[in-house]
Amino acid sequence: MAMCETREWGLALCLVAAGASVAHAEAATGEGDSEPASLDTLVVLGTGSEVSIFDNPASVSTVEADDLRRNASSSVADQLRDVPGVKVFDDGTAGMKRIMIRGETSRRVTVQVDGHALTDHSPYGTPLLIDPSTIERIEVVRGPSSVLSGSNAIGGVVNIITRRGGERPLEGSLSATGYSATDGFRTTANLQGALGAVDWRLTAGLGDEDDRRTPDGRLRPSSHAQDQLSAHLGYTAGNHYWALKADQYRLEADVYNPVPEGFDAFSIRLPQRDLRKVGLFYEGDSPLPWVESLEASLYHQTIDRLFENQAAMSNGMEIGGTSDDRQTTYGLDVQADLRVADVGNTVIGVEYENDALDTDKTSDVFMPFPPPNGQRTVTSTADEARIETLSGYAQQAWELGEATTLYFGGRVYAVEAELEASADKALQDNTDERVLGSLSLVHRPSEAWSLRANLAQGYSYPTLQQLFLTTTAGGITIIGNSDLSPETAETLELGARYRGDRVTLDATLFHTRAEDYIGEEDLGGGGSGPSQRGYVNVHEARTTGLELLAEYGLPAWDASLYLNGSVLRREFDYGSSSTTDSGTPRFAGRVGIRHDWAVTPVTQAEIDLFVRAESEAKQRDAEGELTSRAAGYGTVNAYLGLSHGARFDVGLNLNNLFDKAYQPYGEIPGEGRSASLTGTLHF
């Protein structure tokens, strides 16, 4: 037990050892015959075909419809906050949250909606802009998955699966949520049905939240508003299924950003962040004798973004800028699950993506000299750039007996990026060809245990902004670099899963080495004007971590204790220096107790009391200077839920019960003691 006296790593290893000891005790006493749904859930991520989490070689988690119902947040990112290894951040914009996985920023995380990647060419990464009410399930792979899931999957993959149509001729739901911390609301109306071979769904949502209330006062400005429309139309003919999906999500948000030192005023606004998508899908169940399943989809999506910033410096200098961007993406995905060998399934696929960005930027700089009137300079630029990606992949499952499965796969990439038109720059291009591989082994020594080892590669191609564009914000000009190389990573994982009558355990130990990280370096220049920085491949990162999901049933109370958490040690190597102050909390997680009971034969109730916590996080630059810091915190929270048959659900979230002032790393200060109440009527 000496190990248990160490710090975070010792605590985490002791938790795993304790869980394993309990599981071993259950196995020895003959318990453990049941199979908890959390590990028996079928997922596609990790293998390319439906496999349970228990048998999956990758680090996979799911968020189910019931979990989405319990969390009344208007942000999909918040629904993922308690997945081990996942961290939410917003960079000051409460209505536009992103996620990190295993310390990798969202720019290195692939976000998919129904298997199609959402792309974003800002330096911050892809926000999760979709109404939670349209979601059937969310699948998350932690760790590199670029072989099966495409570029940018260094940190992991999030696939958001939207709902299909109904089962009866006409059904639907009305939902309303109120948020005391923002004096805000969210409402959703859903109609769906099925008639013969046709199924359909229409969903509309509206939300508006004011500035957030914290123990230290209101955060001004931090308000945001959004609306959403979604439609699904499906048709079944024998073992063939076709579907047409259309979605629109519109967001307007203020950015909370305290005035930095040396400035008299500083403001950032996002008056428009709109996403529209149309997709055509086909699914075939055994369409040919040697094809187990066939999936194909064609999609088109646009993102319109308007970004505004204003800054007034203490020396009298004023800097303003706007960026009006339109991103257009279309693509084609085809994947087949084949029966070409007796040893196991063969998955092959082809993906094509054409991602174009048109951007118009203006810069307005006022210099207080020469006196007495100073000098004002207004510049406008327009750029058109494009990335085309064609890739093919294959993965083979090889059954080595009844208890062991080997997976090996690879993907070939051909990428071409080009600055097609520019008002002030020479036209440039960048190309890359790459082969990636993965190798995994799953061994099931018993019905209760699953052991796995996974070696996977990740790949992240530079964004169009990093390659070609020039951006000015907050007095800093950042210049693109067309000679950038893609970022790459390799990860080794060892994992164990246990499913018993009273115990569920999913533990993963991993190490990742990432190279050619794209960072910024000071280019000097600028004189008395804005300082200049440029993108370069200079960073490396090494991350070692432990992720744990554990649950223990308490039969006497009809309750369960649970723990979801991670311990990470992440080191940045800048070439000339290195630091473990990488902006990643060493420990993050949630621990709680959950109790379900029947109030009446048709009415069920649930209570969940839990603590959510993170340790301190700091970040240092290549010169060793501390650039950002957030103290550790822990908040006590509760959820109370009541469902009456299939007709009515009500949920009450009680947040930060002790009104603790805190600020997670990468986010605006957390809300104070508050509540969110949601009710849903089904008909």
XYZ file of C-alpha atoms in Angstrom:
683
model
C 0.000 0.000 0.000
C 3.030 2.303 -0.050
C 2.092 3.339 -3.584
C -1.158 4.788 -2.263
C 0.816 7.408 -0.337
C 2.162 8.998 -3.545
C 0.461 11.847 -5.337
C -1.891 11.770 -8.363
C -0.355 8.756 -10.126
C -0.360 6.692 -6.965
C -3.987 7.583 -6.286
C -5.014 6.608 -9.808
C -3.135 3.303 -9.731
C -4.658 2.493 -6.353
C -8.140 3.091 -7.749
C -7.428 0.649 -10.570
C -6.006 -1.888 -8.125
C -9.030 -1.517 -5.864
C -11.419 -2.016 -8.764
C -9.490 -5.062 -9.949
C -9.497 -6.519 -6.444
C -13.260 -6.159 -6.132
C -13.752 -7.645 -9.598
C -11.496 -10.586 -8.715
C -13.448 -11.168 -5.525
C -16.708 -11.255 -7.482
C -15.303 -13.721 -9.974
C -14.079 -15.959 -7.149
C -17.519 -16.019 -5.506
C -19.317 -16.818 -8.736
C -20.901 -13.375 -9.145
C -20.582 -11.356 -12.311
C -23.068 -13.091 -14.584
C -24.866 -9.951 -15.716
C -23.505 -7.670 -18.422
C -23.754 -3.913 -17.726
C -25.099 -1.996 -20.690
C -22.252 0.532 -20.538
C -19.810 -2.094 -21.854
C -22.273 -4.035 -24.029
C -23.280 -0.986 -26.067
C -22.586 -1.509 -29.765
C -20.374 1.135 -31.377
C -18.855 1.623 -34.820
C -15.864 3.789 -33.947
C -12.671 1.848 -33.318
C -13.322 -1.044 -35.703
C -15.418 0.340 -38.564
C -18.240 -2.167 -37.899
C -20.571 -2.772 -34.965
C -18.691 -4.180 -31.978
C -19.491 -3.864 -28.279
C -17.359 -1.581 -26.143
C -16.297 -4.677 -24.187
C -14.754 -6.219 -27.339
C -13.487 -2.991 -28.895
C -9.707 -2.576 -29.282
C -9.904 1.228 -28.955
C -10.629 3.491 -25.977
C -14.329 4.033 -26.660
C -17.039 5.792 -24.656
C -20.651 6.610 -25.451
C -23.174 9.194 -24.342
C -26.670 7.784 -24.736
C -30.020 9.521 -25.150
C -30.801 9.079 -21.429
C -27.530 10.792 -20.518
C -28.370 13.692 -22.840
C -31.739 14.020 -21.146
C -30.161 14.245 -17.686
C -27.785 17.065 -18.665
C -29.812 20.182 -19.362
C -26.921 22.066 -20.949
C -27.483 23.772 -24.291
C -23.969 22.757 -25.387
C -23.093 19.338 -26.785
C -19.553 19.790 -25.464
C -20.903 19.868 -21.903
C -22.482 16.465 -22.529
C -18.937 15.099 -22.945
C -17.400 16.801 -19.926
C -17.390 13.650 -17.795
C -15.917 11.269 -20.374
C -12.465 10.236 -19.045
C -9.702 12.137 -20.857
C -12.070 14.769 -22.298
C -11.877 18.437 -21.303
C -14.158 21.274 -22.375
C -12.883 24.747 -23.225
C -14.494 27.858 -24.689
C -11.748 30.512 -25.086
C -14.121 33.064 -23.606
C -17.178 32.246 -25.755
C -19.714 30.484 -23.540
C -21.978 29.623 -26.462
C -19.265 28.050 -28.623
C -17.521 25.306 -26.701
C -14.911 22.888 -27.977
C -13.299 19.821 -26.484
C -9.792 18.565 -25.853
C -8.968 14.861 -25.658
C -5.887 13.688 -23.771
C -4.531 17.236 -23.761
C -4.823 17.629 -27.539
C -6.698 20.783 -28.569
C -9.854 20.537 -30.656
C -7.847 21.318 -33.803
C -6.388 17.821 -33.350
C -9.748 16.173 -32.620
C -12.060 14.984 -35.400
C -15.677 15.999 -34.828
C -18.192 14.178 -37.016
C -21.937 14.444 -37.448
C -23.331 11.193 -38.860
C -19.818 10.227 -39.930
C -19.022 13.498 -41.731
C -16.249 15.686 -40.344
C -16.964 19.267 -39.287
C -13.997 21.360 -40.373
C -12.888 24.728 -39.053
C -9.904 26.756 -40.194
C -9.626 29.066 -37.214
C -6.659 28.473 -34.868
C -9.028 27.338 -32.115
C -10.475 24.198 -33.697
C -13.947 22.855 -34.332
C -16.816 23.935 -32.048
C -19.659 21.502 -31.401
C -22.597 23.371 -32.894
C -25.618 21.075 -32.860
C -28.754 21.009 -30.750
C -28.599 18.141 -28.193
C -32.283 17.380 -28.817
C -31.479 16.033 -32.314
C -28.900 13.533 -31.038
C -29.505 9.810 -30.657
C -26.037 8.902 -29.382
C -22.470 10.214 -29.223
C -19.489 7.908 -29.711
C -16.034 8.993 -28.554
C -12.676 7.403 -29.353
C -9.831 8.658 -27.192
C -6.436 8.543 -28.880
C -5.242 8.543 -32.516
C -7.753 7.104 -34.961
C -6.666 8.534 -38.303
C -6.727 5.119 -40.005
C -10.510 4.730 -39.737
C -11.645 8.290 -39.008
C -9.495 10.566 -41.150
C -7.271 13.582 -40.643
C -7.039 15.561 -37.370
C -7.747 12.464 -35.265
C -4.581 12.780 -33.149
C -6.431 13.404 -29.905
C -9.454 11.327 -30.814
C -12.790 11.265 -32.596
C -16.296 12.396 -31.630
C -19.098 11.059 -33.835
C -22.502 12.611 -33.178
C -25.284 10.355 -34.468
C -28.547 12.188 -35.089
C -32.018 10.739 -34.643
C -34.028 9.098 -37.392
C -37.819 9.096 -37.721
C -40.525 7.697 -35.476
C -42.116 4.286 -35.102
C -45.811 5.269 -35.051
C -47.702 7.321 -37.677
C -47.376 10.481 -35.567
C -45.519 11.173 -32.348
C -43.437 13.956 -30.910
C -42.245 15.894 -27.898
C -42.107 19.391 -26.449
C -39.224 20.357 -24.192
C -38.395 23.498 -22.205
C -35.378 24.297 -20.040
C -34.608 27.268 -17.806
C -31.140 28.301 -16.572
C -30.935 30.416 -13.430
C -27.235 31.266 -13.872
C -27.901 33.083 -17.149
C -31.615 33.905 -16.846
C -31.809 31.885 -20.027
C -33.981 29.280 -21.697
C -34.024 26.625 -24.383
C -37.120 25.182 -26.061
C -37.415 22.353 -28.560
C -40.324 20.949 -30.541
C -40.095 17.596 -32.288
C -42.518 15.844 -34.641
C -41.796 12.441 -36.104
C -43.519 9.443 -37.520
C -43.507 6.417 -39.798
C -45.953 5.272 -42.428
C -45.223 2.111 -44.364
C -41.687 2.257 -45.689
C -41.230 5.965 -44.896
C -39.994 7.464 -41.636
C -39.558 11.181 -40.942
C -38.641 13.771 -38.304
C -38.828 17.574 -37.943
C -37.093 19.346 -35.040
C -36.897 23.045 -34.181
C -35.096 24.638 -31.259
C -34.500 28.100 -29.818
C -32.266 29.270 -26.981
C -31.160 32.528 -25.411
C -28.855 33.050 -22.418
C -27.780 36.312 -20.797
C -24.458 37.097 -19.117
C -23.365 34.383 -16.691
C -23.760 34.912 -12.964
C -20.738 33.806 -10.856
C -19.934 34.092 -7.125
C -17.894 37.201 -8.028
C -20.633 38.841 -10.100
C -21.871 38.884 -13.686
C -19.498 38.177 -16.559
C -20.083 40.977 -19.021
C -20.334 40.267 -21.865
C -20.896 36.501 -22.074
C -24.390 36.161 -23.552
C -25.308 34.024 -26.539
C -28.345 32.954 -28.545
C -28.972 30.194 -31.049
C -31.688 28.586 -33.118
C -31.793 25.264 -34.919
C -33.799 23.402 -37.560
C -33.366 19.737 -38.433
C -35.166 17.332 -40.767
C -34.892 13.633 -41.585
C -36.653 11.629 -44.302
C -35.993 7.909 -44.654
C -37.173 5.132 -46.951
C -36.791 1.375 -46.474
C -36.947 -1.162 -49.289
C -36.155 -4.680 -48.134
C -32.614 -4.641 -46.780
C -31.863 -1.211 -48.268
C -32.320 2.116 -46.480
C -32.028 5.627 -47.924
C -32.172 8.838 -45.920
C -32.027 12.578 -46.536
C -30.955 14.795 -43.639
C -30.864 18.597 -43.461
C -29.650 20.721 -40.545
C -29.217 24.395 -39.758
C -27.649 25.864 -36.623
C -27.275 29.629 -36.096
C -25.328 31.226 -33.256
C -24.668 34.775 -32.071
C -22.285 35.195 -29.158
C -20.362 37.721 -27.110
C -16.838 36.883 -26.000
C -15.887 37.423 -22.378
C -12.353 38.784 -22.335
C -11.117 41.025 -19.509
C -9.106 44.021 -20.657
C -5.438 42.922 -20.866
C -2.596 44.841 -19.261
C -1.555 47.781 -21.434
C -5.041 48.218 -22.940
C -7.758 50.724 -22.114
C -10.442 48.735 -23.916
C -10.723 45.314 -25.546
C -13.730 43.580 -27.098
C -14.437 40.564 -29.323
C -17.806 39.646 -30.830
C -19.124 36.795 -32.923
C -22.369 38.168 -34.397
C -22.704 35.252 -36.819
C -21.663 31.590 -36.725
C -24.053 29.660 -38.960
C -23.817 26.044 -40.093
C -25.960 24.424 -42.777
C -25.685 20.842 -43.951
C -27.501 18.491 -46.322
C -26.611 14.794 -46.544
C -27.833 11.826 -48.572
C -27.250 8.408 -46.982
C -27.517 4.775 -48.059
C -27.253 1.662 -45.892
C -27.412 -1.852 -47.281
C -27.656 -4.983 -45.144
C -26.040 -7.888 -47.066
C -26.637 -6.241 -50.469
C -24.305 -8.796 -52.088
C -23.351 -12.362 -51.085
C -19.846 -11.318 -50.041
C -20.800 -7.941 -48.541
C -21.993 -7.904 -44.920
C -22.972 -4.229 -45.093
C -22.470 -1.239 -47.357
C -22.715 2.423 -46.393
C -22.418 5.440 -48.683
C -23.094 9.134 -48.186
C -22.826 12.391 -50.084
C -22.938 15.713 -48.225
C -22.625 19.468 -48.594
C -22.168 21.927 -45.733
C -21.459 25.641 -45.337
C -20.225 27.685 -42.392
C -20.660 31.475 -42.332
C -18.655 33.315 -39.707
C -18.385 37.013 -38.858
C -15.728 37.956 -36.319
C -15.208 41.474 -34.919
C -12.572 42.817 -32.520
C -11.683 46.240 -31.166
C -8.753 47.254 -28.950
C -7.562 50.579 -27.525
C -4.058 50.579 -26.091
C -2.832 52.729 -23.245
C -0.445 54.599 -25.578
C -3.379 55.886 -27.610
C -3.125 53.331 -30.399
C -6.447 51.838 -31.597
C -6.781 48.573 -33.531
C -9.946 47.170 -35.061
C -10.624 44.300 -37.381
C -13.317 42.139 -38.925
C -13.187 38.761 -40.620
C -16.095 37.658 -42.802
C -15.582 34.008 -43.764
C -17.565 31.465 -45.754
C -16.491 27.851 -45.702
C -17.945 25.369 -48.178
C -17.370 21.628 -47.870
C -18.632 18.707 -49.883
C -17.599 15.102 -49.713
C -18.277 11.468 -50.471
C -17.808 8.491 -48.141
C -18.157 4.809 -49.036
C -17.474 1.932 -46.638
C -18.062 -1.811 -46.969
C -17.873 -4.618 -44.419
C -16.808 -7.675 -46.419
C -16.874 -11.430 -45.922
C -13.842 -12.312 -48.018
C -11.989 -14.454 -45.496
C -12.975 -16.912 -42.779
C -10.601 -15.329 -40.259
C -12.761 -12.232 -39.611
C -14.414 -9.113 -41.035
C -12.709 -6.910 -43.606
C -13.554 -3.196 -43.647
C -12.598 -1.070 -46.653
C -13.493 2.507 -47.470
C -12.844 5.576 -49.595
C -13.305 9.214 -48.572
C -13.141 12.412 -50.600
C -13.413 15.913 -49.144
C -13.223 19.307 -50.830
C -12.974 22.107 -48.283
C -12.921 25.719 -49.546
C -12.593 28.985 -47.601
C -13.393 32.481 -48.872
C -12.425 35.212 -46.443
C -12.651 39.014 -46.432
C -10.698 40.789 -43.725
C -10.409 44.437 -42.783
C -7.939 46.095 -40.451
C -8.288 49.605 -39.022
C -5.219 50.915 -37.157
C -4.973 54.387 -35.622
C -1.535 55.645 -34.551
C -1.506 58.656 -32.177
C 1.540 60.076 -33.935
C 2.642 62.188 -35.638
C 0.804 64.736 -33.486
C -1.534 66.454 -33.360
C -3.968 64.334 -35.448
C -2.155 61.006 -35.686
C -2.519 58.610 -38.618
C -5.223 56.080 -39.517
C -4.591 53.120 -41.855
C -7.409 50.969 -43.203
C -6.565 47.838 -45.198
C -8.747 45.173 -46.776
C -7.746 41.727 -47.995
C -9.594 38.914 -49.717
C -8.389 35.321 -50.043
C -9.710 32.104 -51.532
C -8.116 28.820 -50.514
C -8.958 25.149 -50.777
C -7.941 21.723 -49.419
C -8.722 18.508 -51.280
C -8.271 15.191 -49.473
C -8.575 11.747 -51.021
C -7.930 8.698 -48.886
C -8.537 4.971 -48.888
C -8.398 2.627 -45.923
C -8.753 -0.999 -44.920
C -8.860 -2.894 -41.640
C -8.818 -6.644 -41.129
C -10.050 -8.540 -38.078
C -8.310 -11.872 -37.534
C -9.886 -14.302 -35.073
C -7.031 -16.128 -33.292
C -9.269 -18.647 -31.601
C -12.506 -17.966 -29.727
C -11.001 -15.586 -27.170
C -8.514 -13.480 -29.144
C -8.910 -11.052 -32.044
C -6.169 -9.226 -33.919
C -6.924 -6.021 -35.870
C -4.547 -4.429 -38.357
C -5.240 -1.647 -40.817
C -3.875 1.210 -42.857
C -4.880 4.372 -44.684
C -3.306 6.182 -47.629
C -3.715 9.963 -47.841
C -3.248 12.343 -50.766
C -3.773 15.979 -49.753
C -3.439 19.149 -51.801
C -3.924 22.678 -50.447
C -3.824 25.817 -52.566
C -4.224 29.566 -52.182
C -6.294 30.112 -55.313
C -6.773 33.896 -55.184
C -5.486 36.725 -53.018
C -5.570 40.495 -53.027
C -2.160 40.905 -51.391
C -0.249 37.587 -51.453
C 1.548 35.454 -53.991
C -0.372 32.264 -54.823
C 1.019 29.225 -53.000
C 0.343 25.531 -52.498
C 1.172 22.642 -50.179
C 0.827 18.891 -50.793
C 1.311 15.746 -48.765
C 1.090 11.995 -49.227
C 1.042 9.771 -46.186
C 0.552 6.140 -45.136
C -0.677 5.401 -41.603
C -1.200 2.124 -39.803
C -2.721 0.579 -36.693
C -2.356 -2.736 -34.857
C -4.583 -3.963 -32.019
C -5.125 -7.124 -29.994
C -8.151 -8.025 -27.841
C -8.067 -11.063 -25.533
C -11.032 -12.284 -23.461
C -9.732 -14.708 -20.795
C -13.265 -15.064 -19.402
C -16.790 -13.776 -19.903
C -16.065 -11.060 -17.357
C -12.666 -9.811 -18.541
C -11.408 -8.180 -21.725
C -7.737 -7.204 -22.133
C -6.420 -5.150 -25.028
C -3.318 -3.570 -26.548
C -3.479 -0.926 -29.232
C -0.810 0.807 -31.344
C -2.197 3.605 -33.522
C -0.966 6.557 -35.568
C -2.548 9.991 -35.871
C -2.277 12.708 -38.495
C -3.338 16.365 -38.620
C -2.940 18.457 -41.765
C -2.461 22.231 -41.299
C -5.494 24.483 -41.609
C -5.851 26.953 -44.452
C -5.289 29.797 -42.006
C -2.038 28.261 -40.805
C -0.860 27.729 -44.380
C -1.845 30.866 -46.244
C -3.773 33.554 -44.353
C -2.837 36.609 -42.314
C -4.951 37.478 -39.274
C -4.857 40.480 -36.953
C -6.570 40.375 -33.566
C -5.874 42.039 -30.241
C -2.853 43.926 -31.568
C -1.101 40.804 -32.899
C -0.701 39.852 -36.568
C -0.220 36.143 -37.317
C 1.168 35.181 -40.729
C 0.591 31.838 -42.464
C 3.392 29.526 -43.603
C 2.872 27.482 -46.783
C 5.847 25.227 -45.939
C 4.250 23.696 -42.845
C 4.345 19.924 -42.414
C 1.438 17.891 -41.004
C 1.463 16.994 -37.317
C 1.812 13.287 -36.536
C 1.471 11.098 -33.446
C 1.917 7.532 -32.265
C 0.119 6.059 -29.272
C 0.512 2.819 -27.350
C -2.415 1.756 -25.146
C -2.932 -1.048 -22.664
C -6.440 -1.541 -21.366
C -8.622 -3.788 -19.230
C -12.415 -4.052 -18.997
C -14.479 -5.961 -16.470
C -18.243 -6.518 -16.359
C -19.831 -8.053 -13.306
C -23.076 -8.137 -11.424
C -21.971 -5.277 -9.171
C -18.769 -3.990 -10.759
C -18.001 -2.315 -14.071
C -14.406 -1.320 -14.835
C -12.763 0.222 -17.897
C -9.139 1.287 -17.412
C -6.596 2.493 -19.977
C -2.904 3.276 -19.650
C -1.408 5.101 -22.645
C 1.620 6.950 -23.956
C 1.556 9.317 -26.946
C 4.440 10.944 -28.785
C 3.474 13.720 -31.183
C 5.862 15.470 -33.576
C 5.934 18.528 -35.837
C 3.465 20.419 -33.693
C 2.450 23.701 -35.280
C 3.117 26.623 -32.989
C 3.833 30.317 -33.239
C 7.121 32.197 -33.112
C 7.841 35.900 -32.806
C 8.784 37.427 -36.163
C 9.581 40.834 -34.701
C 8.886 43.733 -37.037
C 5.775 45.760 -36.650
C 7.719 48.715 -35.231
C 5.248 50.735 -33.240
C 2.382 48.848 -34.971
C 0.979 45.389 -34.220
C 3.540 42.730 -33.319
C 3.979 39.885 -35.811
C 4.046 36.160 -35.279
C 4.218 33.219 -37.684
C 3.345 29.507 -37.714
C 6.204 26.990 -37.567
C 6.726 23.243 -36.953
C 8.741 23.438 -33.743
C 6.911 21.610 -30.992
C 6.794 18.033 -29.809
C 4.612 16.612 -27.081
C 4.792 13.479 -24.971
C 1.741 12.480 -22.971
C 1.393 9.627 -20.501
C -1.938 9.008 -18.891
C -4.365 6.760 -17.100
C -8.119 6.845 -17.738
C -10.593 5.102 -15.501
C -14.314 4.421 -15.520
C -15.480 2.392 -12.536
C -18.865 1.646 -10.974
C -19.770 -0.443 -7.920
C -23.329 -1.459 -7.077
C -24.711 -1.211 -3.543
C -27.577 -3.749 -3.537
C -28.804 -2.898 -0.053
C -29.448 0.712 -1.107
C -30.285 0.026 -4.758
C -27.571 2.572 -5.577
C -24.155 2.685 -7.204
C -20.866 4.449 -6.567
C -19.023 5.603 -9.674
C -15.794 7.299 -10.739
C -14.865 8.736 -14.130
C -11.442 10.316 -14.288
C -8.002 10.677 -15.796
C -4.449 11.417 -14.746
C -2.215 13.015 -17.386
C 1.404 14.072 -17.564
C 2.002 16.081 -20.708
C 5.381 17.537 -21.682
C 5.986 20.118 -24.407
C 9.352 20.118 -26.170
C 10.006 23.459 -27.892
C 13.394 22.397 -29.224
C 15.403 24.803 -27.099
C 13.473 24.023 -23.899
C 10.824 21.701 -22.487
C 8.153 21.960 -19.814
C 5.414 19.879 -18.221
C 3.391 23.081 -17.721
C 1.404 22.378 -20.878
C -2.023 23.719 -19.936
C -3.298 20.259 -18.979
C -4.647 19.474 -15.498
C -2.782 16.557 -13.972
C -6.040 15.152 -12.580
C -9.635 15.615 -13.703
C -12.716 13.603 -12.949
C -16.098 13.053 -11.356
C -17.051 10.843 -8.413
C -20.560 10.315 -7.124
C -23.386 8.109 -5.922
C -26.522 7.406 -7.957
C -29.829 5.980 -6.742
C -32.885 4.918 -8.780
C -36.232 3.843 -7.381
C -39.868 3.313 -8.360
C -42.233 5.895 -6.891
C -45.257 4.141 -8.395
C -45.513 1.260 -10.897
C -45.260 3.793 -13.751
C -43.185 6.550 -12.161
C -39.412 6.314 -11.764
C -37.150 8.658 -9.815
C -33.390 9.203 -9.790
C -30.964 11.147 -7.642
C -27.298 11.685 -8.413
C -24.961 13.474 -6.004
C -21.448 14.060 -7.336
C -18.230 16.058 -7.131
C -16.524 17.313 -10.284
C -12.886 18.355 -9.878
C -9.694 19.370 -11.679
C -6.194 20.007 -10.425
C -4.150 23.124 -11.186
C -3.111 23.765 -14.795
C -0.325 26.056 -16.052
C 1.261 26.755 -19.401
C 4.738 28.094 -20.205
C 6.135 29.234 -23.537
C 9.479 28.357 -25.153
C 11.209 31.013 -23.025
C 9.862 29.496 -19.828
C 7.481 32.380 -19.177
C 4.172 31.530 -17.513
C 1.473 32.500 -20.052
C -1.680 31.186 -18.349
C -2.759 29.480 -15.166
C -5.890 28.113 -13.499
C -6.172 26.930 -9.920
C -7.572 23.527 -9.091
C -11.186 23.290 -8.021
C -13.934 20.954 -6.922
C -17.682 21.559 -7.025
C -20.535 19.632 -5.419
C -23.541 19.089 -7.690
C -26.769 17.117 -7.775
C -29.345 15.859 -10.241
C -32.962 14.980 -9.446
C -35.031 13.261 -12.114
C -38.592 12.005 -12.432
C -40.195 10.159 -15.344
C -43.828 9.166 -15.652
C -44.044 6.254 -18.048
C -43.258 7.316 -21.585
C -45.249 10.541 -21.280
C -43.372 13.041 -19.153
C -39.820 13.660 -17.917
C -38.597 16.352 -15.559
C -35.033 16.947 -14.420
C -33.492 19.387 -11.970
C -29.744 20.089 -12.042
C -28.336 21.799 -8.940
C -24.907 23.188 -9.744
C -22.066 24.348 -7.496
C -24.079 23.830 -4.307
C -21.492 25.577 -2.112
C -21.251 28.621 -4.418
C -17.527 28.168 -4.979
C -15.684 30.654 -7.205
C -13.666 28.728 -9.769
C -12.401 28.867 -13.350
C -11.484 25.711 -15.270
C -8.428 26.047 -17.490
C -9.403 27.351 -20.928
C -12.896 28.439 -19.848
C -14.570 31.541 -18.488
C -15.252 31.582 -14.714
C -17.777 28.956 -13.650
C -21.338 29.757 -12.673
C -22.232 30.186 -9.023
C -24.874 28.272 -7.111
C -27.549 27.760 -9.727
C -30.211 25.450 -11.084
C -31.463 24.317 -14.440
C -34.915 22.792 -14.754
C -36.055 20.887 -17.826
C -39.341 19.221 -18.663
C -40.310 17.116 -21.675
C -43.786 16.066 -22.735
C -44.026 13.098 -25.115
C -47.099 12.417 -27.221
